[in-house]
Coordinates of N, CA and C in Angstrom, one line a residue:
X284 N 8.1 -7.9 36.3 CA 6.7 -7.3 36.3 C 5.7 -8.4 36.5
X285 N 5.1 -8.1 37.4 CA 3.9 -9.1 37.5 C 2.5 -9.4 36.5
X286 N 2.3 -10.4 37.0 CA 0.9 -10.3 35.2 C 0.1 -9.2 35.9
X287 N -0.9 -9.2 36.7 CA -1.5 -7.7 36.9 C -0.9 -6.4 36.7
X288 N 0.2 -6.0 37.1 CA 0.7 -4.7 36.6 C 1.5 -4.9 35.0
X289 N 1.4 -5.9 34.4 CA 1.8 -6.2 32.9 C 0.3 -5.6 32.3
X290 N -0.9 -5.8 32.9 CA -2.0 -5.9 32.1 C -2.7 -4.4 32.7
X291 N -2.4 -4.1 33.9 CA -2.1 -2.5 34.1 C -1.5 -1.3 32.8
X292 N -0.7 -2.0 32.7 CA 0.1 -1.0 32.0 C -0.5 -1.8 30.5
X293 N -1.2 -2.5 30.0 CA -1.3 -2.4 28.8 C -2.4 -1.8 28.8
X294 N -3.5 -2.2 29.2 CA -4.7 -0.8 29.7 C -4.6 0.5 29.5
X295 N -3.0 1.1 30.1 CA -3.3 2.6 30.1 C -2.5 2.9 29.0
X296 N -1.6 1.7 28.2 CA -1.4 2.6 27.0 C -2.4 2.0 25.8
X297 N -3.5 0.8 25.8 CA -4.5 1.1 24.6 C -5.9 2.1 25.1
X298 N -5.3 2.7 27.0 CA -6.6 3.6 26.7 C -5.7 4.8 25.9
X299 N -4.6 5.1 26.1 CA -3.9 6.9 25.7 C -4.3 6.6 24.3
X300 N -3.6 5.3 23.5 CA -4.0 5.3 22.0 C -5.4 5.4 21.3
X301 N -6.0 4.5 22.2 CA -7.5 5.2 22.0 C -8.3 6.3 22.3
X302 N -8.2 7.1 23.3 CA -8.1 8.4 23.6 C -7.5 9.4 22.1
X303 N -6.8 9.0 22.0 CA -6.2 10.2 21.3 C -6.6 10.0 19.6
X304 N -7.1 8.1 19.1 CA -7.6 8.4 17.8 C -9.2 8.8 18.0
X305 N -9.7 8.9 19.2 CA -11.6 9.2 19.2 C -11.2 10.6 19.1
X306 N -10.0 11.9 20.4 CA -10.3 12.5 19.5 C -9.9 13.2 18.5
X307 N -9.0 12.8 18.0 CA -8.7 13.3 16.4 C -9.5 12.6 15.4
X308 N -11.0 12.4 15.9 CA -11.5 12.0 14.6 C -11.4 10.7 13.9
X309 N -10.6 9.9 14.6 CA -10.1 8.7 13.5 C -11.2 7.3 13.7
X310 N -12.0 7.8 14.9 CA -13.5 6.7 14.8 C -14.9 7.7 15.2
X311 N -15.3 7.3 13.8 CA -16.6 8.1 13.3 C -17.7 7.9 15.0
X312 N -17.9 9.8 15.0 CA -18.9 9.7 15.7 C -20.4 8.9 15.6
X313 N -20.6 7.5 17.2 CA -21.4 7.1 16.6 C -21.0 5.2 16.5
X314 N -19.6 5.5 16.1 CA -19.2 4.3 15.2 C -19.5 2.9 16.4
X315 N -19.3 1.7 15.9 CA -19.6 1.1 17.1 C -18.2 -0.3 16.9
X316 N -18.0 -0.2 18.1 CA -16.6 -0.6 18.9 C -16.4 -1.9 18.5
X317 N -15.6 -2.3 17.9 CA -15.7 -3.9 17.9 C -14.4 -4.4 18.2
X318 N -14.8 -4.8 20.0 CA -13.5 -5.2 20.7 C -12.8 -6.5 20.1
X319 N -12.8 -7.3 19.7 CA -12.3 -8.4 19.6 C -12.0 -8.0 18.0
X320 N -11.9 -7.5 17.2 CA -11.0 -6.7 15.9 C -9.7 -5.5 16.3
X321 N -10.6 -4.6 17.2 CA -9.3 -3.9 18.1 C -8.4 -4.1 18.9
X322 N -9.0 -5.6 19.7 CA -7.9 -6.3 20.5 C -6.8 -7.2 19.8
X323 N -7.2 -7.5 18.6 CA -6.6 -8.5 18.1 C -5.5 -7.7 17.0
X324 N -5.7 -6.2 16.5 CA -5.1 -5.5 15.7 C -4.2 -4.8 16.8
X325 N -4.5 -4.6 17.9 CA -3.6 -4.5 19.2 C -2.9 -5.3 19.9
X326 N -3.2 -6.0 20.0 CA -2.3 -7.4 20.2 C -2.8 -7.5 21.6
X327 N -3.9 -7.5 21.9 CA -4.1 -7.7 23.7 C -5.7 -7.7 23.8
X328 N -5.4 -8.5 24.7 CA -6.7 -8.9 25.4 C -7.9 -8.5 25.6
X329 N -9.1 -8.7 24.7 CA -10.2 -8.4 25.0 C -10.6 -7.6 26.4
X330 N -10.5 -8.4 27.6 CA -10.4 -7.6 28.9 C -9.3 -6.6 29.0
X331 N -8.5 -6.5 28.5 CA -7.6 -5.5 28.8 C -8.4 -4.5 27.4
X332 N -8.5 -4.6 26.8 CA -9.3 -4.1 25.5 C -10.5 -3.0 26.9
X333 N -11.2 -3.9 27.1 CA -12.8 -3.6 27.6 C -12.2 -2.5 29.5
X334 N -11.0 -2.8 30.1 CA -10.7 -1.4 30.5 C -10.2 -0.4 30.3
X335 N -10.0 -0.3 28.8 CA -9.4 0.9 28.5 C -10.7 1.8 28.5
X336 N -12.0 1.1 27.7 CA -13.1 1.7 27.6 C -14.1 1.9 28.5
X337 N -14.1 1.4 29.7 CA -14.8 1.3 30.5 C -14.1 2.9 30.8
X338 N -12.7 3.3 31.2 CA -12.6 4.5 31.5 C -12.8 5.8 30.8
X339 N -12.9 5.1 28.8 CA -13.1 6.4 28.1 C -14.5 6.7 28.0
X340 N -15.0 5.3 28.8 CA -17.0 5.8 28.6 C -17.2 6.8 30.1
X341 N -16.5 6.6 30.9 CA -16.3 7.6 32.1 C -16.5 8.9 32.0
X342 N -15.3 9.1 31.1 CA -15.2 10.7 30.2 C -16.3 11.0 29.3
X343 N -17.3 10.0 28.6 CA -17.9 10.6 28.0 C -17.5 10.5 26.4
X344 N -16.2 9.8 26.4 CA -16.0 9.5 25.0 C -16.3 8.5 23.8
X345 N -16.5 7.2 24.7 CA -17.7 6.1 24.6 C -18.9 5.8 25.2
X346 N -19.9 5.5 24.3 CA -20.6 4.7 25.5 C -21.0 3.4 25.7
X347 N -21.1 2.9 26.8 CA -21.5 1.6 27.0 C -22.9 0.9 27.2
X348 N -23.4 0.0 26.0 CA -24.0 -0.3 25.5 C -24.8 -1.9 26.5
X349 N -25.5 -1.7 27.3 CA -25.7 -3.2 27.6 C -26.0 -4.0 26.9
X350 N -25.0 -5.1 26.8 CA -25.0 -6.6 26.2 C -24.5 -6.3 24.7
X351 N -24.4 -4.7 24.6 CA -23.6 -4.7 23.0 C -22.2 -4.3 23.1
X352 N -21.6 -4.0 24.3 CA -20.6 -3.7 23.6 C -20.3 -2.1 23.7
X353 N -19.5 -1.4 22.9 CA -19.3 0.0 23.6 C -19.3 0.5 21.8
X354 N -19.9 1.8 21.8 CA -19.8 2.3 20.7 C -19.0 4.2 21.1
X355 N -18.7 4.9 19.8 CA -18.0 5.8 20.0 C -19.4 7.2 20.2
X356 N -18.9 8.1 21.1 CA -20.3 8.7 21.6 C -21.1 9.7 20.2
X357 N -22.1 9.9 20.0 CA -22.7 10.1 18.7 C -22.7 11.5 19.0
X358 N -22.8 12.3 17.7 CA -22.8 14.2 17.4 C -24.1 14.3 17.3
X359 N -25.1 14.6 19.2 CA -26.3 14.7 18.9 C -26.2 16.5 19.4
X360 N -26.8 16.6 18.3 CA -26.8 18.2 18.4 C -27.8 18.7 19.4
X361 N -29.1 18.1 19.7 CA -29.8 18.2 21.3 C -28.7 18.3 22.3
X362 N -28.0 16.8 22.5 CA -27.3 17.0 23.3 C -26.4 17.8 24.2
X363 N -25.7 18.2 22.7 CA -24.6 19.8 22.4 C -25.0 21.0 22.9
X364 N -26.3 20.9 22.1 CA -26.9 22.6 22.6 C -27.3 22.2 24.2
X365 N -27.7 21.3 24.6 CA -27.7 21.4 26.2 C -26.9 21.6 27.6
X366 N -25.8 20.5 26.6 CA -24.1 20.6 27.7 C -23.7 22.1 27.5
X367 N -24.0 22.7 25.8 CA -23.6 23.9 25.9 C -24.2 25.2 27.3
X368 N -25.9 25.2 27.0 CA -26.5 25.9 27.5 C -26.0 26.2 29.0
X369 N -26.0 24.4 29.7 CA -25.4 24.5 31.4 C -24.0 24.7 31.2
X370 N -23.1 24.8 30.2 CA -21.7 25.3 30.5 C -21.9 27.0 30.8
X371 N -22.5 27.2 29.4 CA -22.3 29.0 29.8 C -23.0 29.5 31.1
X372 N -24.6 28.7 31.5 CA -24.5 29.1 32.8 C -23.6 28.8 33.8
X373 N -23.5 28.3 34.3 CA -22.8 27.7 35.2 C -21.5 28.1 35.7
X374 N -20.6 28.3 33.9 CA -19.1 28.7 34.0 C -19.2 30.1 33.8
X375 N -20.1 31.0 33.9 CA -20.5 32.4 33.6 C -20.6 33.0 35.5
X376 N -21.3 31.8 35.6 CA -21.5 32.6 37.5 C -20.3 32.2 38.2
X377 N -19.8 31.3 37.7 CA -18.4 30.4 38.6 C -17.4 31.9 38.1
X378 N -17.2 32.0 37.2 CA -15.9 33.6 37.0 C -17.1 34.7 37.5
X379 N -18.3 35.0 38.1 CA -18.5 36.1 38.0 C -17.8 36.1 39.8
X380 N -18.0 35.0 40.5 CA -17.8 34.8 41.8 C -16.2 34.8 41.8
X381 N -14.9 34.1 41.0 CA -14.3 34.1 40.8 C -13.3 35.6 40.9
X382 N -13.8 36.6 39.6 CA -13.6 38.1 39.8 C -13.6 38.8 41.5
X383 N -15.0 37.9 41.7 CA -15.3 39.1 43.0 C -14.7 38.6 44.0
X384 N -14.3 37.4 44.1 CA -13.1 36.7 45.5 C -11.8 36.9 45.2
X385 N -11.6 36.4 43.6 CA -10.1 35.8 43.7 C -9.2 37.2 44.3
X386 N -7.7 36.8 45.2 CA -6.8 37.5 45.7 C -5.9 37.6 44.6
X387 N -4.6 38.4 45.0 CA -3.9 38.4 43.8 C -2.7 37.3 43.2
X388 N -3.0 36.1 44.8 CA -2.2 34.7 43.9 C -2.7 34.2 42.6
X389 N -4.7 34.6 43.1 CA -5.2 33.9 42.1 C -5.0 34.8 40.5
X390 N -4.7 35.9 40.8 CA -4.7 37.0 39.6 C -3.4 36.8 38.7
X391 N -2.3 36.2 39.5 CA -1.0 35.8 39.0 C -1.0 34.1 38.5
X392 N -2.1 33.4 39.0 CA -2.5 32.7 38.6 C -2.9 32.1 37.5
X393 N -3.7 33.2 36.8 CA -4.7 33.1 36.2 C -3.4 33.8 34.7
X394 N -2.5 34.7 35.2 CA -1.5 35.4 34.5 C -0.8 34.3 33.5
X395 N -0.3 32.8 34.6 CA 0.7 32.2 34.2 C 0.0 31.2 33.6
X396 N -1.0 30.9 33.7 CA -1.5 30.1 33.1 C -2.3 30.1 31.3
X397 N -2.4 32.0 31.3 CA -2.6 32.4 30.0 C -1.0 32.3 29.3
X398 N 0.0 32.6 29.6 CA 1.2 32.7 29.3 C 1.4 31.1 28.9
X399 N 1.1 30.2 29.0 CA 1.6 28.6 29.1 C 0.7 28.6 27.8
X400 N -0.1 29.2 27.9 CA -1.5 28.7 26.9 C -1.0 28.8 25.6
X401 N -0.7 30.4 26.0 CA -0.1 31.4 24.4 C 1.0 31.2 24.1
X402 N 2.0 30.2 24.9 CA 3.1 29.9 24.2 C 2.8 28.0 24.0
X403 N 2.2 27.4 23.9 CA 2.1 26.5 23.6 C 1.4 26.4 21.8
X404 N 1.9 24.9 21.5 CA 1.3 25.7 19.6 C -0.1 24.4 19.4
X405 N -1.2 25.1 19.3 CA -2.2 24.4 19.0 C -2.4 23.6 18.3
X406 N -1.5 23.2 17.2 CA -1.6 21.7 16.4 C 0.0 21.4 16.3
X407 N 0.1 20.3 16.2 CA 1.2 19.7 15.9 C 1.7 20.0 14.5
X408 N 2.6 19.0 13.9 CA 3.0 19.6 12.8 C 2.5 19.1 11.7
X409 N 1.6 17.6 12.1 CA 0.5 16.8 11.4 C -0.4 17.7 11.2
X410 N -0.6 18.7 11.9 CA -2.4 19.1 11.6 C -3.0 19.1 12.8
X411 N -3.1 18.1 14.0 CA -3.7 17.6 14.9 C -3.6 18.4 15.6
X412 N -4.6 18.9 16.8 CA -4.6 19.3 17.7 C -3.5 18.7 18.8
X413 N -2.6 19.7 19.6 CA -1.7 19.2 20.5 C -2.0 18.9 21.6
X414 N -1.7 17.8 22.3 CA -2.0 17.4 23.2 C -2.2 18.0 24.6
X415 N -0.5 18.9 24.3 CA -0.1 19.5 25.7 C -1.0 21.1 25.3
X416 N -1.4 21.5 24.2 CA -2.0 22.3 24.2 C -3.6 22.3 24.8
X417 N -3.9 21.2 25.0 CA -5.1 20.7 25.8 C -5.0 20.6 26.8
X418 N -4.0 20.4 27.2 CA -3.8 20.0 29.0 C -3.7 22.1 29.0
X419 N -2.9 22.6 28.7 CA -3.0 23.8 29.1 C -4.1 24.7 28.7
X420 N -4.9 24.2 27.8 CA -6.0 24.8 27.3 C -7.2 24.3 28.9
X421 N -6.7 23.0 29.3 CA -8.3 23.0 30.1 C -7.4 23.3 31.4
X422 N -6.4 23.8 31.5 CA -5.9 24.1 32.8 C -6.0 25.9 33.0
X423 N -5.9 26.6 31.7 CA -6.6 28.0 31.9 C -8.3 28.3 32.0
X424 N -8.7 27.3 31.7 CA -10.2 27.4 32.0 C -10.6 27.1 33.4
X425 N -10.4 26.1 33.9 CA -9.7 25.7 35.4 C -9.7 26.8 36.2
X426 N -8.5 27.6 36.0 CA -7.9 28.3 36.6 C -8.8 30.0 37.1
X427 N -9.1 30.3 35.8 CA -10.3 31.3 36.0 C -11.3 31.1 36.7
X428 N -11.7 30.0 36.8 CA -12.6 29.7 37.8 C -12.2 29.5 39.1
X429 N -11.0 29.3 39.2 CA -10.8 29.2 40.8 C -10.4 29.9 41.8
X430 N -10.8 30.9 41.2 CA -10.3 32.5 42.8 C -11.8 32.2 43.5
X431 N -13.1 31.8 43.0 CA -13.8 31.5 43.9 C -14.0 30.9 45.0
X432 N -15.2 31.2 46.2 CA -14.9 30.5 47.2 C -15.3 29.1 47.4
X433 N -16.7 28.8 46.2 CA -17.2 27.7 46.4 C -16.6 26.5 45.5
X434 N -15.5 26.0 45.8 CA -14.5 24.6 45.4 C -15.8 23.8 44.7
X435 N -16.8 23.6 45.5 CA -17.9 22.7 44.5 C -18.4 23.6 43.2
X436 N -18.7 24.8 43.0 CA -19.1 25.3 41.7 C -18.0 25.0 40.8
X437 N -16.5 25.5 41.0 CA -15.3 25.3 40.2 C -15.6 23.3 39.9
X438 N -15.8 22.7 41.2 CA -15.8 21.1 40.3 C -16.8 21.0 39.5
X439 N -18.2 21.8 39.5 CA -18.9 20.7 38.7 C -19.1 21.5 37.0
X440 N -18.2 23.0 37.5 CA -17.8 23.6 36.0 C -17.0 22.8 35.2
X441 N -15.6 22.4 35.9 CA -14.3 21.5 35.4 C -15.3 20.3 35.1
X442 N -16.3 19.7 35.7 CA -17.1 18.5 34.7 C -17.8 18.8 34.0
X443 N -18.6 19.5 34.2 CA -19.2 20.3 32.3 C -18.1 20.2 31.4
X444 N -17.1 20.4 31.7 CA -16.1 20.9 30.5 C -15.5 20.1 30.3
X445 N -15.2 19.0 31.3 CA -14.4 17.5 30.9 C -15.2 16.8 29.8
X446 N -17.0 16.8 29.9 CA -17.8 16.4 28.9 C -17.8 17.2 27.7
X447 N -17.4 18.3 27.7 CA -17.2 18.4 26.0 C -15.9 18.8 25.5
X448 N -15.1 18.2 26.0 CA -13.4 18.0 25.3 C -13.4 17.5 24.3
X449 N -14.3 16.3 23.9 CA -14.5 15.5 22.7 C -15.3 16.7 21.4
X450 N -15.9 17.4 22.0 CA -16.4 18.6 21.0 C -15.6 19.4 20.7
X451 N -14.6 19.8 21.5 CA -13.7 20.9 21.1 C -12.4 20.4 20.5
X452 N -12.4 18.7 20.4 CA -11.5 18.4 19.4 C -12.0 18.1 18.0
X453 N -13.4 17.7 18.0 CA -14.1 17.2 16.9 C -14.8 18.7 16.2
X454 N -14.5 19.7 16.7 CA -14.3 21.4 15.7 C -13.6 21.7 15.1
X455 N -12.6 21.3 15.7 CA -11.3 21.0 14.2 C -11.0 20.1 13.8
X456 N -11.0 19.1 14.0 CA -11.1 17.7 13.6 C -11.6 17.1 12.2
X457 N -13.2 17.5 12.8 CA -13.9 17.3 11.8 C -15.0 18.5 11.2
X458 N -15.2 19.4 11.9 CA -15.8 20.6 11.7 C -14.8 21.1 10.7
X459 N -13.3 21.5 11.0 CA -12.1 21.9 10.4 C -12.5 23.3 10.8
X460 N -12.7 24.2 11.9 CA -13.0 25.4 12.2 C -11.7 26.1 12.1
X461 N -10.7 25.7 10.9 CA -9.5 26.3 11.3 C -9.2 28.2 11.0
X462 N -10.4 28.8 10.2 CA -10.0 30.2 10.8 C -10.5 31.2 12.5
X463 N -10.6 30.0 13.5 CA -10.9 30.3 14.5 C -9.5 30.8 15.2
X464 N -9.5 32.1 15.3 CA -8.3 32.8 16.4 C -8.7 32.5 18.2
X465 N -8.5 31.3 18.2 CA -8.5 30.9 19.8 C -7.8 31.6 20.9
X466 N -7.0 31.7 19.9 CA -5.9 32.6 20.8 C -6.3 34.4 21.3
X467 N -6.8 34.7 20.5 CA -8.1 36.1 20.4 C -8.8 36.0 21.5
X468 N -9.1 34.7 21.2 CA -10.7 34.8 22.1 C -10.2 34.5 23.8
X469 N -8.9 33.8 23.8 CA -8.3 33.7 25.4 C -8.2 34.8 26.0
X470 N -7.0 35.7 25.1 CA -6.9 36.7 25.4 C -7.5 37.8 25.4
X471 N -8.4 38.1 25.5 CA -10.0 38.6 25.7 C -10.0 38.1 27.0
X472 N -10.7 36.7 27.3 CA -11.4 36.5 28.5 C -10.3 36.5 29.4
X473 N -8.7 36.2 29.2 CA -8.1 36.3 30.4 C -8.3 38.1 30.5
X474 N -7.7 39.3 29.9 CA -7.9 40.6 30.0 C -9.1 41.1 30.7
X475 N -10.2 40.7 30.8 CA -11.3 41.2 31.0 C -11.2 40.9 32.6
X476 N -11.4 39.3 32.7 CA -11.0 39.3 33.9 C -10.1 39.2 35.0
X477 N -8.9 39.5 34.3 CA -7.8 40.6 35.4 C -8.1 42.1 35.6
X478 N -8.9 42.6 34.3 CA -9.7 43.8 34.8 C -10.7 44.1 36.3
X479 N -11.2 42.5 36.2 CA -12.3 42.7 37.3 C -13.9 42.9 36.4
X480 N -13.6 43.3 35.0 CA -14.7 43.1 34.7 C -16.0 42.4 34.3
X481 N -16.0 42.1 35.5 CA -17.4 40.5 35.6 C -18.0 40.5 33.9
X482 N -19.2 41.7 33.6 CA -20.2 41.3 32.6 C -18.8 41.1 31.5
X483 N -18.2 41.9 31.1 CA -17.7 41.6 29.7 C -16.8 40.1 29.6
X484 N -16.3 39.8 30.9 CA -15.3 38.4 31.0 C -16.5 37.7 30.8
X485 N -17.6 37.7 31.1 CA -18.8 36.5 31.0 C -19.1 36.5 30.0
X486 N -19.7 37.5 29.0 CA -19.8 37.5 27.9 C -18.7 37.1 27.0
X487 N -17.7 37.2 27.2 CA -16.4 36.6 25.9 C -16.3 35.1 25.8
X488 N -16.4 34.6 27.3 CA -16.5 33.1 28.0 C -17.6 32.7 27.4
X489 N -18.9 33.2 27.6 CA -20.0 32.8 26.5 C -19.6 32.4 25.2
X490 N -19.3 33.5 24.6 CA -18.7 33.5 22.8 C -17.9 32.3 22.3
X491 N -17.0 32.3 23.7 CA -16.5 31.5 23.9 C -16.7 29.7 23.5
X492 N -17.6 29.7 24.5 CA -18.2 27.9 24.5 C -18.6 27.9 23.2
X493 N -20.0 28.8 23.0 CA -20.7 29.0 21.8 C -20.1 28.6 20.5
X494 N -19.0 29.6 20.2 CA -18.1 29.4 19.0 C -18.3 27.5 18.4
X495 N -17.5 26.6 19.6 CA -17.1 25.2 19.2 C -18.4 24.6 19.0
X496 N -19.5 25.2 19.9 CA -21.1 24.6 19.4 C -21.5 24.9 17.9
X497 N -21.2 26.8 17.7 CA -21.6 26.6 16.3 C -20.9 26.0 15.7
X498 N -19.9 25.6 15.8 CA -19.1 25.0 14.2 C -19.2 23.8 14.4
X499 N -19.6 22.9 15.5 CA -20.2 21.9 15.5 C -21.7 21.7 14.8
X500 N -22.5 22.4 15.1 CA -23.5 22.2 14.6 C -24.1 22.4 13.4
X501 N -23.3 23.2 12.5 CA -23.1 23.7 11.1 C -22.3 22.3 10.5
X502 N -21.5 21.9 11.0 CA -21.0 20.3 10.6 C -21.8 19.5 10.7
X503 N -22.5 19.2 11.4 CA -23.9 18.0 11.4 C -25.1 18.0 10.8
X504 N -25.5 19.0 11.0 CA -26.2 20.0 9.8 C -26.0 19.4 8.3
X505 N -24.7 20.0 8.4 CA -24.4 19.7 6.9 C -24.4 18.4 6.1
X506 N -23.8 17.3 7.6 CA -23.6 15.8 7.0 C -25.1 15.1 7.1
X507 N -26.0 16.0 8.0 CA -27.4 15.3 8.1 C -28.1 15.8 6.2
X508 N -27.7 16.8 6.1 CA -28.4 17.0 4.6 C -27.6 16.2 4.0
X509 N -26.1 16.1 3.6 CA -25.4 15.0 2.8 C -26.3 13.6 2.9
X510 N -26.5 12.8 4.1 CA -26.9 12.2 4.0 C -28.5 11.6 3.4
X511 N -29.3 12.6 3.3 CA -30.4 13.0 2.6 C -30.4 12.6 1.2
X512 N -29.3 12.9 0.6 CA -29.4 13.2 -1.0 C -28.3 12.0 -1.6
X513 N -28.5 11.5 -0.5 CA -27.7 10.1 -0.9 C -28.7 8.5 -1.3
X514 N -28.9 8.0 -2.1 CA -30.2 7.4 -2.8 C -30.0 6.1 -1.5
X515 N -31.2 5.8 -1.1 CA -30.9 4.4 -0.3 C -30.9 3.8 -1.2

């Protein structure tokens, strides 16, 4: 193995490891990065440290900080309610277009990909949200959108939604939204629209996004008053 693809490959496994403790929670939204303690508790190189993050600030999961450094992205509830607002629009017209093109691959489509969803198990046996239930969770979202004709509406919905992945893990995570029947609410929006029925599929999709905003925002809420009543 060459030293470049030695330091390739250590790259993409301290980005998966880090990827997967931001999002389960395990660095506080906000928190700020301190590469040369994580490189050194990882056993690798500062620069190899600094492209793991350069690609999780890509995603949206850090950000990068000129001349400081990279911190973990903060729970700003402006924010939230805004990524929210352009998801529901956006991903509301992308399925209403969706319903009114897709053919019946996309309808079988859209079939197999609820089926993968509903048999996969949403937490592990830790508690944690599952991984592969995320890959099939943003691949039925995906998919509903794509009987449409305009390939660019479906991309820049699939990027709305790649930006708040980190929210829909930090609702259970740290929100702990655990009497959410996710599985309800899929099955809803896939039924509706195999129906063909535009308004009600858009509205459940709404409910939808909304849900992980409220119970995000009732969690911040809550830690912004905690932190009030705490004596400086």
């Amino acid at each position: 193995m060459t030293l470049s693809t030695e330091k390739a490959t250590l790259a993409e496994t301290v980005y998966s490891e880090l990827r997967d403790e931001l999002l389960r929670g395990g660095l506080a939204p906000g928190a700020k990065i301190r590469i040369s303690d994580i490189a050194a508790r990882r056993g690798v190189s500062p620069s190899v440290l600094r492209e793991a993050l350069t690609r999780l600030a890509e995603q949206g999961l850090v950000v990068a900080m000129p001349q400081r450094g990279f911190a973990v992205a903060e729970l700003s509830v402006e924010a939230l309610l805004d990524l929210t607002r352009a998801r529901t629009l956006i991903e509301s017209v992308a399925l209403r277009e969706s319903i009114a093109d897709g053919d019946l691959a996309w309808e079988s489509s859209v079939i197999a990909a609820h089926y993968r969803l509903r048999r996969t198990p949403l937490v592990n046996p830790d508690g944690h949200v599952n991984i592969d239930w995320a890959e099939a969770h943003r691949h039925f979202h995906h998919t509903l959108l794509a009987g449409g004709k305009s390939t660019r509406l479906t991309a820049v919905a699939d990027s709305l939604r790649d930006c708040s992945e980190l929210y829909l893990y930090w609702s259970r995570e740290l929100a702990h939204d655990d009497q959410r029947d996710a599985a309800a609410e899929h099955a809803e929006i896939a039924e509706y629209t195999l129906a063909r029925d535009a308004d009600k599929a858009a509205e459940a999709l709404a409910a939808h996004i909304e849900r992980t905003t409220d119970a995000l925002v009732s969690y911040a809420n809550a830690a912004n008053d905690l932190s009030k009543d705490v004596p400086a």
